[in-house]
PDB file of C-alpha atoms in Angstrom:
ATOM      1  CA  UNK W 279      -3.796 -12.655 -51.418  1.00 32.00           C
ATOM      2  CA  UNK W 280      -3.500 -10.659 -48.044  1.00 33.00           C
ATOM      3  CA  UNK W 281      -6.190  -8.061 -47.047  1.00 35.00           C
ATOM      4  CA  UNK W 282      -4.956  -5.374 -44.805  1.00 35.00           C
ATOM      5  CA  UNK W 283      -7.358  -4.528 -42.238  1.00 33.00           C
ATOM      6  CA  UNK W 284      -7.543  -1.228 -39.649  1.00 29.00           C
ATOM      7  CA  UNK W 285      -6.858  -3.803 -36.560  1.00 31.00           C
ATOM      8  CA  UNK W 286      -6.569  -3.382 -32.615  1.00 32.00           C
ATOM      9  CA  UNK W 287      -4.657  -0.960 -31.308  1.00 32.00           C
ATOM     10  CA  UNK W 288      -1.257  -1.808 -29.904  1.00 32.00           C
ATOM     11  CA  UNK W 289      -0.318  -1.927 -26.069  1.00 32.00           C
ATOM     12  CA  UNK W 290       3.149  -1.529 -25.760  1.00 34.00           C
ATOM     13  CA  UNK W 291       4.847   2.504 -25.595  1.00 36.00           C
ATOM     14  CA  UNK W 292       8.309   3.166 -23.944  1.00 39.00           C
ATOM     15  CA  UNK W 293       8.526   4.359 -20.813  1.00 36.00           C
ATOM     16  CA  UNK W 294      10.338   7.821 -21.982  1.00 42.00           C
ATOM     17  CA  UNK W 295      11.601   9.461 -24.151  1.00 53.00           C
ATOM     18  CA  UNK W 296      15.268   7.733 -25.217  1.00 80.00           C
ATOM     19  CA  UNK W 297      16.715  10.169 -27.946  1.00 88.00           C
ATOM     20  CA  UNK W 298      19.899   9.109 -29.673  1.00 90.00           C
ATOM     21  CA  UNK W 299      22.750  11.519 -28.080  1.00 90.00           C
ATOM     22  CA  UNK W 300      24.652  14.422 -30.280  1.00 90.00           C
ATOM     23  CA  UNK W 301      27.158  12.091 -33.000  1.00 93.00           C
ATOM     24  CA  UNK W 302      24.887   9.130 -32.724  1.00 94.00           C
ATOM     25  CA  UNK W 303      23.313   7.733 -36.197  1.00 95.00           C
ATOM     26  CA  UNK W 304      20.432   4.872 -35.364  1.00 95.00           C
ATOM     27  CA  UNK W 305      19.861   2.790 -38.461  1.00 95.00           C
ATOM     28  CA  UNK W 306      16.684   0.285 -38.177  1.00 95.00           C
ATOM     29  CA  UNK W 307      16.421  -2.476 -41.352  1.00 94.00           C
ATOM     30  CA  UNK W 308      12.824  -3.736 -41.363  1.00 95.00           C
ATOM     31  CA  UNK W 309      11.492  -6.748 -43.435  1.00 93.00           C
ATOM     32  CA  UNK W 310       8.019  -6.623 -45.300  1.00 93.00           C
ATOM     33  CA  UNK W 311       5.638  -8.831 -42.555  1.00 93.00           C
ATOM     34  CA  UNK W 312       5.500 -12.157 -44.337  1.00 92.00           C
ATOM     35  CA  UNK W 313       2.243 -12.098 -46.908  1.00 92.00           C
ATOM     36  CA  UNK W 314       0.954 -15.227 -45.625  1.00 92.00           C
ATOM     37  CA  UNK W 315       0.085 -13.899 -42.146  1.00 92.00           C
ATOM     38  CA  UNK W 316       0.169 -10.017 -43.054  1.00 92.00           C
ATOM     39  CA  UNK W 317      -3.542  -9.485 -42.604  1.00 88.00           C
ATOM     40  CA  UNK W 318      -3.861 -11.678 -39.445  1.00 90.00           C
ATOM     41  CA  UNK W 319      -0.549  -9.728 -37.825  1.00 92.00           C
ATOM     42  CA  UNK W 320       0.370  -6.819 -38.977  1.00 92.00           C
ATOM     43  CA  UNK W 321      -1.044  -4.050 -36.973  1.00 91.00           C
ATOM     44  CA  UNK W 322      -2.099  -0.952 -38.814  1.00 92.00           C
ATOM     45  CA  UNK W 323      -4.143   0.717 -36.094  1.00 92.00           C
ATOM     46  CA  UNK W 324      -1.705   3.391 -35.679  1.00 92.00           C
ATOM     47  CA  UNK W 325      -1.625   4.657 -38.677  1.00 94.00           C
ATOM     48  CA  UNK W 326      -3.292   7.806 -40.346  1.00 93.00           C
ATOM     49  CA  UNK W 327      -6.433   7.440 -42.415  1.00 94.00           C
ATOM     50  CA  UNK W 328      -4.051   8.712 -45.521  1.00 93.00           C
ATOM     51  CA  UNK W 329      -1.340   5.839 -44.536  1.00 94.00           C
ATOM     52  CA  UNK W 330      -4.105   3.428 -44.741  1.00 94.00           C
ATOM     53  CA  UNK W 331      -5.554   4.353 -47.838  1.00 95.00           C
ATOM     54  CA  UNK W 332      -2.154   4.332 -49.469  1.00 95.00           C
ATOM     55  CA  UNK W 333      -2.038   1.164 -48.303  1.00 94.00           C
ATOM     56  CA  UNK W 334      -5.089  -0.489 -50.036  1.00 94.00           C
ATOM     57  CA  UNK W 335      -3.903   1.469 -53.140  1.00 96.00           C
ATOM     58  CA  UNK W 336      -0.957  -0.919 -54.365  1.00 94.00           C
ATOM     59  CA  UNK W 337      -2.139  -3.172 -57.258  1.00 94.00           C
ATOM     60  CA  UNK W 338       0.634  -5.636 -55.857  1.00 94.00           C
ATOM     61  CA  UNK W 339      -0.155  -7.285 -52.440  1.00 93.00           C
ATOM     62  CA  UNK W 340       3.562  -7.473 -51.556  1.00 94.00           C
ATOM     63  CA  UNK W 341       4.060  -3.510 -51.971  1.00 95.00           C
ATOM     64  CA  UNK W 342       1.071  -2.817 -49.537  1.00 95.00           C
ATOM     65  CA  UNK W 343       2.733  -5.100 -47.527  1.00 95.00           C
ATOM     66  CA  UNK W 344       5.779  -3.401 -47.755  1.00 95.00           C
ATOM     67  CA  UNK W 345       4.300   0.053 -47.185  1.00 95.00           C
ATOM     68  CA  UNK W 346       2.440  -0.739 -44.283  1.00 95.00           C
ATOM     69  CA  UNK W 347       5.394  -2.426 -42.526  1.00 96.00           C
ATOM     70  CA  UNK W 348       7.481   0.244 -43.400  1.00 96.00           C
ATOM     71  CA  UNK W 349       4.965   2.622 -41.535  1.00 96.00           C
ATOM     72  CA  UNK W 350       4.282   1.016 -38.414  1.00 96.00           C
ATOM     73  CA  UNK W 351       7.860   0.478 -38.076  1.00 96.00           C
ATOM     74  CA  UNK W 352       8.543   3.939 -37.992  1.00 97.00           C
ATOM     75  CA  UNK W 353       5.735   5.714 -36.049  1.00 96.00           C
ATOM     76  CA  UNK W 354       6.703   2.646 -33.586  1.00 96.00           C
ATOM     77  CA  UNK W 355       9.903   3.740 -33.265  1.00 96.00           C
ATOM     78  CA  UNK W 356       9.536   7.420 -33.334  1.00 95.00           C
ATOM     79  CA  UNK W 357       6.868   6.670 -30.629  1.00 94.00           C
ATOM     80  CA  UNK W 358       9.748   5.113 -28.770  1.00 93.00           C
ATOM     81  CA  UNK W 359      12.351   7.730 -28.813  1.00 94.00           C
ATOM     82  CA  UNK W 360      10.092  10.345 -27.832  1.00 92.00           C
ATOM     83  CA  UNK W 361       7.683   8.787 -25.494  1.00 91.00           C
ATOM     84  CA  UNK W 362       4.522   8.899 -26.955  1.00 92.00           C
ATOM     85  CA  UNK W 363       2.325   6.868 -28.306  1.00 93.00           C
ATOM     86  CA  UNK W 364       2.913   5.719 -32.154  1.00 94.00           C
ATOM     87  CA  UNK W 365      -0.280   7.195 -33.449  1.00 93.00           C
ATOM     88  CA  UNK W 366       0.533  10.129 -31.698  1.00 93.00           C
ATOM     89  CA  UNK W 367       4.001  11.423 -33.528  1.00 93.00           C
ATOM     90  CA  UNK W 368       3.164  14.113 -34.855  1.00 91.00           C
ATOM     91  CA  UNK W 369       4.451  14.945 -38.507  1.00 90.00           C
ATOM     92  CA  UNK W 370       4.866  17.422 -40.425  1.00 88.00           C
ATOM     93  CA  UNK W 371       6.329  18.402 -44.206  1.00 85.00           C
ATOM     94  CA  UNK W 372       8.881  20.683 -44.004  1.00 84.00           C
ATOM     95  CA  UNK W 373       9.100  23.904 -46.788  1.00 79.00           C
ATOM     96  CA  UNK W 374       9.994  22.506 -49.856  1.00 80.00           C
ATOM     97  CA  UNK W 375      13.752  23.957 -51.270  1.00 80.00           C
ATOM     98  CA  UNK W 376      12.885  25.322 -54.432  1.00 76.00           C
ATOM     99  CA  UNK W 377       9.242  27.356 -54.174  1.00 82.00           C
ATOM    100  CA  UNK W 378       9.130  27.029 -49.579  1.00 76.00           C
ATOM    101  CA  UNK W 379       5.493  25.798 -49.644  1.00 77.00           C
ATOM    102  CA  UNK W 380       4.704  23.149 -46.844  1.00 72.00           C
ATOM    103  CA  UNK W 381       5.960  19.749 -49.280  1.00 73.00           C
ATOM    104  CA  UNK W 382       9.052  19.199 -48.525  1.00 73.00           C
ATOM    105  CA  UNK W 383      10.934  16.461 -46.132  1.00 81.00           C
ATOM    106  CA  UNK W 384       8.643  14.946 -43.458  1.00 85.00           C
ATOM    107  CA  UNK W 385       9.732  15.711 -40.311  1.00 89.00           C
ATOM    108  CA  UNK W 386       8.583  15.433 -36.572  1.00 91.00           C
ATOM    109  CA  UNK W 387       6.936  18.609 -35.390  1.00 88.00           C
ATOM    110  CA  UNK W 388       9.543  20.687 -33.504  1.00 73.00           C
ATOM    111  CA  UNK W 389      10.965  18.279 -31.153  1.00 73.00           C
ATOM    112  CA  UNK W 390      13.138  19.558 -28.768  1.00 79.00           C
ATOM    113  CA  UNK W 391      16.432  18.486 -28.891  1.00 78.00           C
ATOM    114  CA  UNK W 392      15.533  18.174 -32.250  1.00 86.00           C
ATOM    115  CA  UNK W 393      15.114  14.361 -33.881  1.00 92.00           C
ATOM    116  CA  UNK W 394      15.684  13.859 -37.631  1.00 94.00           C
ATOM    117  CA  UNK W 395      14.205  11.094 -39.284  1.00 96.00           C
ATOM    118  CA  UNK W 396      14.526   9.534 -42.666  1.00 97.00           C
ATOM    119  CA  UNK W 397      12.491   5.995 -44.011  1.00 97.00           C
ATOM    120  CA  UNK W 398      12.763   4.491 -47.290  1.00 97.00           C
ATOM    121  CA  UNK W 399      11.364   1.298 -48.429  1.00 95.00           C
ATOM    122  CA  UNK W 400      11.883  -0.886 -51.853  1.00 94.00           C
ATOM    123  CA  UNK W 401      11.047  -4.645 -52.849  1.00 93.00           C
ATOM    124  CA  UNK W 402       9.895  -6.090 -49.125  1.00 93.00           C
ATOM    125  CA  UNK W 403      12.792  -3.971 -47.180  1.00 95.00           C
ATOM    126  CA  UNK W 404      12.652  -0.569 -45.522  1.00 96.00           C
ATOM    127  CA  UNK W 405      15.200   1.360 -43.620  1.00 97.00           C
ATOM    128  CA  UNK W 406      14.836   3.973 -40.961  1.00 97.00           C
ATOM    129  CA  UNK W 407      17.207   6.459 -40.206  1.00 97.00           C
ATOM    130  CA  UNK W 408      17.405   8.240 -36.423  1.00 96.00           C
ATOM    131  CA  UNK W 409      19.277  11.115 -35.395  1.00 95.00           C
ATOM    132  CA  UNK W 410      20.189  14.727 -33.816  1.00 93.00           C
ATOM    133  CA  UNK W 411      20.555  15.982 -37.080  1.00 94.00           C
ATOM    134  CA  UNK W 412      19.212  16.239 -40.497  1.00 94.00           C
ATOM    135  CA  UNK W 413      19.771  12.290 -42.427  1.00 96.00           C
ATOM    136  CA  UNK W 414      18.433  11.243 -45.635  1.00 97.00           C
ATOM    137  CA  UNK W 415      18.025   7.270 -46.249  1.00 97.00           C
ATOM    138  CA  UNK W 416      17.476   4.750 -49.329  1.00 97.00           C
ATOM    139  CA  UNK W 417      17.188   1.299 -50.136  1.00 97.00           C
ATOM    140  CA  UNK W 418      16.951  -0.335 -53.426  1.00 96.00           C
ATOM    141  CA  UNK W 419      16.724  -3.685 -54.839  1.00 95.00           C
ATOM    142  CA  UNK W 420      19.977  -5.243 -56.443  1.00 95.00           C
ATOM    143  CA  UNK W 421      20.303  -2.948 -60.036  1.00 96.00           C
ATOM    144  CA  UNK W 422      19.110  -5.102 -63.062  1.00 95.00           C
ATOM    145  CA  UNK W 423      21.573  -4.873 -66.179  1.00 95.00           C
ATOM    146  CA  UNK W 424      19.072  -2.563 -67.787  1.00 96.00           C
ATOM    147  CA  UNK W 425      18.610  -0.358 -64.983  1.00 96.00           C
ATOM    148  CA  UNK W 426      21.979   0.666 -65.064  1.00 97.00           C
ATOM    149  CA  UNK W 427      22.340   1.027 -68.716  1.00 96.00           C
ATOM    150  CA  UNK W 428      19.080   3.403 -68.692  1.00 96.00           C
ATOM    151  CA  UNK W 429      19.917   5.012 -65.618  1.00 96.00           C
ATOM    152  CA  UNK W 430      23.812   5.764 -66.169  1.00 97.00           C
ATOM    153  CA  UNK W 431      23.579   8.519 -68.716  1.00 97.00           C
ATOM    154  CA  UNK W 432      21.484  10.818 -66.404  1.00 96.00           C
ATOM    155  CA  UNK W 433      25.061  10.279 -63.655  1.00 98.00           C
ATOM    156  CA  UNK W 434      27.447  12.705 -63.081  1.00 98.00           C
ATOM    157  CA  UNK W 435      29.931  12.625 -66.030  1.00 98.00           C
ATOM    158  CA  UNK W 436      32.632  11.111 -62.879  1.00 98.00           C
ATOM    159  CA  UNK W 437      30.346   8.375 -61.666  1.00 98.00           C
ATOM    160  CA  UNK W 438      29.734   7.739 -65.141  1.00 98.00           C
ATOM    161  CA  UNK W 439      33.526   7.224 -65.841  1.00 98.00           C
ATOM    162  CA  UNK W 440      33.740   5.033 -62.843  1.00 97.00           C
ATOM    163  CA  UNK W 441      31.076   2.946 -64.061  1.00 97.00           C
ATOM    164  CA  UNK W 442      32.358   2.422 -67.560  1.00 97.00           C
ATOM    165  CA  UNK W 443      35.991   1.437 -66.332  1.00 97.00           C
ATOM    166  CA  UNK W 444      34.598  -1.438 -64.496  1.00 97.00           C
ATOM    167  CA  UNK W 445      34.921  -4.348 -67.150  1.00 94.00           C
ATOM    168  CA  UNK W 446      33.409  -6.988 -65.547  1.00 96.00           C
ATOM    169  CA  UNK W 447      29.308  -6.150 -65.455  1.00 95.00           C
ATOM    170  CA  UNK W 448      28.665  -7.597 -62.392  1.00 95.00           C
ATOM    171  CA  UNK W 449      30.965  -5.039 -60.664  1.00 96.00           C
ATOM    172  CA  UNK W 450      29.088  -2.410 -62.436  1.00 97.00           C
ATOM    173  CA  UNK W 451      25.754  -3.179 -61.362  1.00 96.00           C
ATOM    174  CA  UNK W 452      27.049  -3.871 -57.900  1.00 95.00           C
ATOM    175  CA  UNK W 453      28.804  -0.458 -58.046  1.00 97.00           C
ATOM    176  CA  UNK W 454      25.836   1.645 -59.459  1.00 97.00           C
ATOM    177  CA  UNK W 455      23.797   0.330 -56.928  1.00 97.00           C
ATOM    178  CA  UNK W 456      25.608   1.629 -54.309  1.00 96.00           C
ATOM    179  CA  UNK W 457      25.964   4.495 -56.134  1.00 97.00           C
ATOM    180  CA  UNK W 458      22.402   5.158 -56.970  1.00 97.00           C
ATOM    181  CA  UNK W 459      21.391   4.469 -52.742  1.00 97.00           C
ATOM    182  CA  UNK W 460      24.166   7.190 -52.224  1.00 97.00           C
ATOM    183  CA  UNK W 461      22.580   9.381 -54.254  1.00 97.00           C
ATOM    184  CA  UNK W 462      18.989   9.139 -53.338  1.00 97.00           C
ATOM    185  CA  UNK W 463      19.720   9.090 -49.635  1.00 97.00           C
ATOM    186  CA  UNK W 464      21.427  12.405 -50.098  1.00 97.00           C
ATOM    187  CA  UNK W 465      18.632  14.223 -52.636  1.00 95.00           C
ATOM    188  CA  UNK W 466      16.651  13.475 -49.926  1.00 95.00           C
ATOM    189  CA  UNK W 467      18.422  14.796 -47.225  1.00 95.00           C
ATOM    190  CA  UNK W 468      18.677  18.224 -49.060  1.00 93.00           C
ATOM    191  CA  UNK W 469      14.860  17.591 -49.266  1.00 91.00           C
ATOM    192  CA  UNK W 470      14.682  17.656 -53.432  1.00 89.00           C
ATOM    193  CA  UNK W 471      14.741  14.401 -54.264  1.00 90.00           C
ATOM    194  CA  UNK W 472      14.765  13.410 -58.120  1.00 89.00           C
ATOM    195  CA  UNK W 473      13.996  17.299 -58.538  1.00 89.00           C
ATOM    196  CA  UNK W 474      17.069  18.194 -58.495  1.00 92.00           C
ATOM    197  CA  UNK W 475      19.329  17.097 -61.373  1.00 95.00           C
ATOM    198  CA  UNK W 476      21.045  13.584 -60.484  1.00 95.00           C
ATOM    199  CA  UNK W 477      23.552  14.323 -63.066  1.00 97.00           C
ATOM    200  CA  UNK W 478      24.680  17.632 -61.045  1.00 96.00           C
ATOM    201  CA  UNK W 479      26.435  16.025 -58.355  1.00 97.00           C
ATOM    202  CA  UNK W 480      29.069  13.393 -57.205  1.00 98.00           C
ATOM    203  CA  UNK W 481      28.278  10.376 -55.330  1.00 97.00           C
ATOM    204  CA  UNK W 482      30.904   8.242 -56.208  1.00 97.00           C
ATOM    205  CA  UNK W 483      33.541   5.913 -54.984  1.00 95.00           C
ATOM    206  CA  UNK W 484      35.688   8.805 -54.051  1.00 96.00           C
ATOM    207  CA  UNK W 485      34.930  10.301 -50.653  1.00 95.00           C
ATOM    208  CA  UNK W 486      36.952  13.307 -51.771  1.00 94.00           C
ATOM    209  CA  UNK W 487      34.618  14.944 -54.396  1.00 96.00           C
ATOM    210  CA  UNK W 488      31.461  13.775 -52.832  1.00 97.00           C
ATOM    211  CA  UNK W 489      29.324  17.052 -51.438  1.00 96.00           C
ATOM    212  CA  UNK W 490      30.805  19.408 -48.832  1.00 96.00           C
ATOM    213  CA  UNK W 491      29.520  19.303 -45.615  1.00 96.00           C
ATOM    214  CA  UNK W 492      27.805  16.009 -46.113  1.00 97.00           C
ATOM    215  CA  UNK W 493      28.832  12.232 -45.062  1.00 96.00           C
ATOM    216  CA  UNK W 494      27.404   9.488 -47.098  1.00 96.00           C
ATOM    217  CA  UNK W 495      27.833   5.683 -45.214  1.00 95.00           C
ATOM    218  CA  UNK W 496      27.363   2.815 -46.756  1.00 95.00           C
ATOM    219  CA  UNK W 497      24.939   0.277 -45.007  1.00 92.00           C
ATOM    220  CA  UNK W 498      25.045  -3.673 -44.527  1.00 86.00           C
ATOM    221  CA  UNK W 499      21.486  -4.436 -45.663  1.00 84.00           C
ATOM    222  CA  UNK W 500      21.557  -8.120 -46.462  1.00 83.00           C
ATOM    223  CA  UNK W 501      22.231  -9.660 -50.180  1.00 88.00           C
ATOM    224  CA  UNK W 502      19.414  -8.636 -51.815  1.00 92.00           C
ATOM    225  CA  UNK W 503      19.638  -4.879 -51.400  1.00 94.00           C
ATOM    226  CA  UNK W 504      21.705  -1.542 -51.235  1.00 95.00           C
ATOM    227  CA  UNK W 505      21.077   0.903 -48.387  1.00 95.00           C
ATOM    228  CA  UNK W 506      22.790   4.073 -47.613  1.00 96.00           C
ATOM    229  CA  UNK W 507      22.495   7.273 -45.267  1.00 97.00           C
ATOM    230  CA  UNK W 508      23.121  10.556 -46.161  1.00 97.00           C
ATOM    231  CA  UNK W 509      24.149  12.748 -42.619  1.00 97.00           C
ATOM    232  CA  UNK W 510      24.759  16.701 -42.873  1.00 96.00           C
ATOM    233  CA  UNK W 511      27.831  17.618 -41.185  1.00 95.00           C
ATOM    234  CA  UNK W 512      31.169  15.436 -39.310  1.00 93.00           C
ATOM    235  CA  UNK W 513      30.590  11.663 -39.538  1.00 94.00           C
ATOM    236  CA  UNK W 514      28.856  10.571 -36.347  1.00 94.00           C
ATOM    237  CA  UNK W 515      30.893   9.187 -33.641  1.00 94.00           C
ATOM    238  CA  UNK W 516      28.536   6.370 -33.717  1.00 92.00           C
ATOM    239  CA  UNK W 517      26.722   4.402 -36.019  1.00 92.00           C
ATOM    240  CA  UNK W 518      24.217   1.534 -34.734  1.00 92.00           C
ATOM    241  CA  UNK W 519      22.819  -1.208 -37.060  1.00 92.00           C
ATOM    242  CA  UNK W 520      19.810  -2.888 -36.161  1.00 92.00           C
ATOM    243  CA  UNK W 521      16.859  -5.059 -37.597  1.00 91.00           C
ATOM    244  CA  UNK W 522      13.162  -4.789 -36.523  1.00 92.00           C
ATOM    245  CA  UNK W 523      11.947  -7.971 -35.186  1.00 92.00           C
ATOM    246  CA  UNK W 524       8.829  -9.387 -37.189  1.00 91.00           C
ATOM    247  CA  UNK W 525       6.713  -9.374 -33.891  1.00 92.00           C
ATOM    248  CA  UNK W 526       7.567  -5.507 -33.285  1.00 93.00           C
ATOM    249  CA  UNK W 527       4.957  -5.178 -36.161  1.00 94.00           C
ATOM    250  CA  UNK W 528       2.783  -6.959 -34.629  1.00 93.00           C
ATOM    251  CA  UNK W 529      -0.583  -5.956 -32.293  1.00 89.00           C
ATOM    252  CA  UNK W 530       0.930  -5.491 -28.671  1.00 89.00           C
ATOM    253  CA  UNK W 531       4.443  -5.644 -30.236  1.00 90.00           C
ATOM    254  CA  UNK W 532       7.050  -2.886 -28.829  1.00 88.00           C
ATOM    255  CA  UNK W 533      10.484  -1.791 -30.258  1.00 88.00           C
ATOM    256  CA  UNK W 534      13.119  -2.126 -27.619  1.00 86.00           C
ATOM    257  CA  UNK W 535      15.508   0.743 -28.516  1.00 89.00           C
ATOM    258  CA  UNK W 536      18.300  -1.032 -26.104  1.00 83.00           C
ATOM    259  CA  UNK W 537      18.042  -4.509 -27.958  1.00 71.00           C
ATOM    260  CA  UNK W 538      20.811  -6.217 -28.146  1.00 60.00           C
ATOM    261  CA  UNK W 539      22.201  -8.377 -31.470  1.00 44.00           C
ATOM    262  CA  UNK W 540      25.630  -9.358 -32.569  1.00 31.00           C
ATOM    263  CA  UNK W 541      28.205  -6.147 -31.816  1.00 28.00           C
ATOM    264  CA  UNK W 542      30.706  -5.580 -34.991  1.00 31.00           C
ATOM    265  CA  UNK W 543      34.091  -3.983 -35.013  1.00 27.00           C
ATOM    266  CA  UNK W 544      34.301  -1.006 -36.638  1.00 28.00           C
ATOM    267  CA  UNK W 545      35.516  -0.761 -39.576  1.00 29.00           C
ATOM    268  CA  UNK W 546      38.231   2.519 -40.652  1.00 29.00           C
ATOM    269  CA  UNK W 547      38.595   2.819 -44.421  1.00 30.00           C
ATOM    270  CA  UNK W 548      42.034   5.073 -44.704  1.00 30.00           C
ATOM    271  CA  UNK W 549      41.156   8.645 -46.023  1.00 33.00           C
ATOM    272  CA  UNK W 550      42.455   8.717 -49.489  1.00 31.00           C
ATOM    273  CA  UNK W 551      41.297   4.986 -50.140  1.00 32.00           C
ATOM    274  CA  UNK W 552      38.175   4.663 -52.105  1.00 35.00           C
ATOM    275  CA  UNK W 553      35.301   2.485 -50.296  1.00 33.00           C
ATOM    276  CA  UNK W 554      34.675  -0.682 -52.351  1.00 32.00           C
ATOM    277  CA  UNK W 555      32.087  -2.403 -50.593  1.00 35.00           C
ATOM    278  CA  UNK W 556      28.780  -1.608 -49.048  1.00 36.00           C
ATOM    279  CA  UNK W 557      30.759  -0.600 -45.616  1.00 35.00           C
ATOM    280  CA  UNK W 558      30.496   2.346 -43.660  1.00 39.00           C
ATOM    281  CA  UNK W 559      33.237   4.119 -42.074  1.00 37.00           C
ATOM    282  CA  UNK W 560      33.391   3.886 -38.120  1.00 40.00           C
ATOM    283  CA  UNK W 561      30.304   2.317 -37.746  1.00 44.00           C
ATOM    284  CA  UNK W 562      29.086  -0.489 -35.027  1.00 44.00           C
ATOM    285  CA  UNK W 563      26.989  -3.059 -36.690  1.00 41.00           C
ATOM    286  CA  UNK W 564      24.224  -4.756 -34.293  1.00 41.00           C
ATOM    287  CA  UNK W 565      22.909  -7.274 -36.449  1.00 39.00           C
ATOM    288  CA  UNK W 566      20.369  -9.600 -34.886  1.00 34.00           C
ATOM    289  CA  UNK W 567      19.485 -13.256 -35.117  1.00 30.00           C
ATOM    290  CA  UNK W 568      16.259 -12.636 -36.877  1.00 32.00           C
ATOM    291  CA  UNK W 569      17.365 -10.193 -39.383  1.00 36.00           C
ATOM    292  CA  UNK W 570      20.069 -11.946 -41.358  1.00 30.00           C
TER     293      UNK W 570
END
């Protein structure tokens, strides 16, 4: 059983400030740190006394794991795209929607250009979100059967019609999960999360009746899991795909904004077509070695 330990500080910053330009979504997958060596490796000396002490508070090893990879990922590569130091990004909660006290989405303190973030993390996988404006991100674990047939009556009553005309149940648990990744990634966005009603609005197949002014994407995020972004406004003109190296976790380890991995085609789903797999529309996939 690993035991996470505050450990040395790491050496490696970027040399500036590299902010993604106006249309451009960054999407970083990051595995849990492998259990085995977690305690040895992973490098926690950048995070906040709270980070660490939600840390040590998972009953499962594997979820601290997660949690703390998940965290050092992203001050790492906030660090990165604005030049400073990891343990030196400086967050903040924005107001909350419903009563506008200071708990809503976290959020890096007045930036200028402004940089949006978003990180989720489920079941040894995390996924951070970078961009010029204001992104929500999920990822969940593969549905069980019973998660979808607890989860499906609290849908809106059209992604609960979708559902139930899908005969085979393998397609339905494949399709709720995307669903249910679509769904969270834009609740958080908006900054309510599961406050807000999940039966109120549409997430479904059907790019049509989804929210106004939003674009939801559909992520490649290996077989085990569902990921999706939620981006206010236009689709971006560019959507980047990338997995965190193990070692980037690491003490001394950096996150090279620039690296390169296998470059995709993008992919154009016609309009009026619904989106059937776990694709997103117009979007460059830089998928590396170590990631797959």
């Amino acid at each position: 059983m690993p035991v996470l330990e505050f450990g040395p500080a790491a050496t490696g910053l970027a040399a500036g400030p590299g902010l993604p330009a106006a249309g451009q979504l960054d999407v970083w997958l990051v595995r849990r740190a492998a259990l085995e060596t977690a305690a040895e490796l992973l490098d926690l000396s950048e995070l906040s006394e709270p980070e660490r002490r939600r840390t040590a508070s998972f009953v499962r090893p594997a979820d601290g794991v997660t949690y703390a990879s998940a965290h050092v990922a992203l001050r790492r590569l906030l660090g990165a795209y604005l030049g400073l130091a990891p343990r030196d990004v400086p967050f903040v909660r924005e107001p909350c929607p419903g009563c506008a006290e200071p708990h809503g989405r976290p959020a890096v303190a007045h930036p200028d250009p402004p940089l949006h973030f978003s990180l989720a993390h489920s079941h040894g996988m995390a996924v951070v979100a970078v961009s010029r404006t204001v992104v929500g991100a999920d990822v969940e674990r593969l549905p069980r059967a019973e998660t979808v047939e607890v989860c499906t009556p609290a849908l809106h009553p059209g992604e609960q019609a979708e559902l139930a005309a899908l005969d085979d149940a393998g397609e339905r648990r494949a399709a709720f999960g995307r669903l249910w990744t679509r769904k969270e990634a834009y609740l958080k966005a908006l900054g309510t999360g599961l406050s807000r009603d999940p039966g109120h609005d549409y997430l479904g197949a059907d790019p049509h009746r989804r929210p106004a002014g939003w674009t939801l994407l559909d992520l490649p995020s290996g077989p085990r899991h569902n990921a999706a972004v939620a981006v206010r406004g236009a689709a971006p003109d560019q959507v980047t795909v990338r997995w965190v190296p193990p070692t980037a976790l690491h003490a001394g380890g950096t996150v090279d904004l620039d690296a390169d991995g296998t470059v995709g085609v993008p992919v154009a789903v016609p309009a009026a077509a619904p989106v059937p797999a776990p694709v997103p529309v117009g979007v460059t996939t830089r998928v590396s070695d170590w990631g797959a």
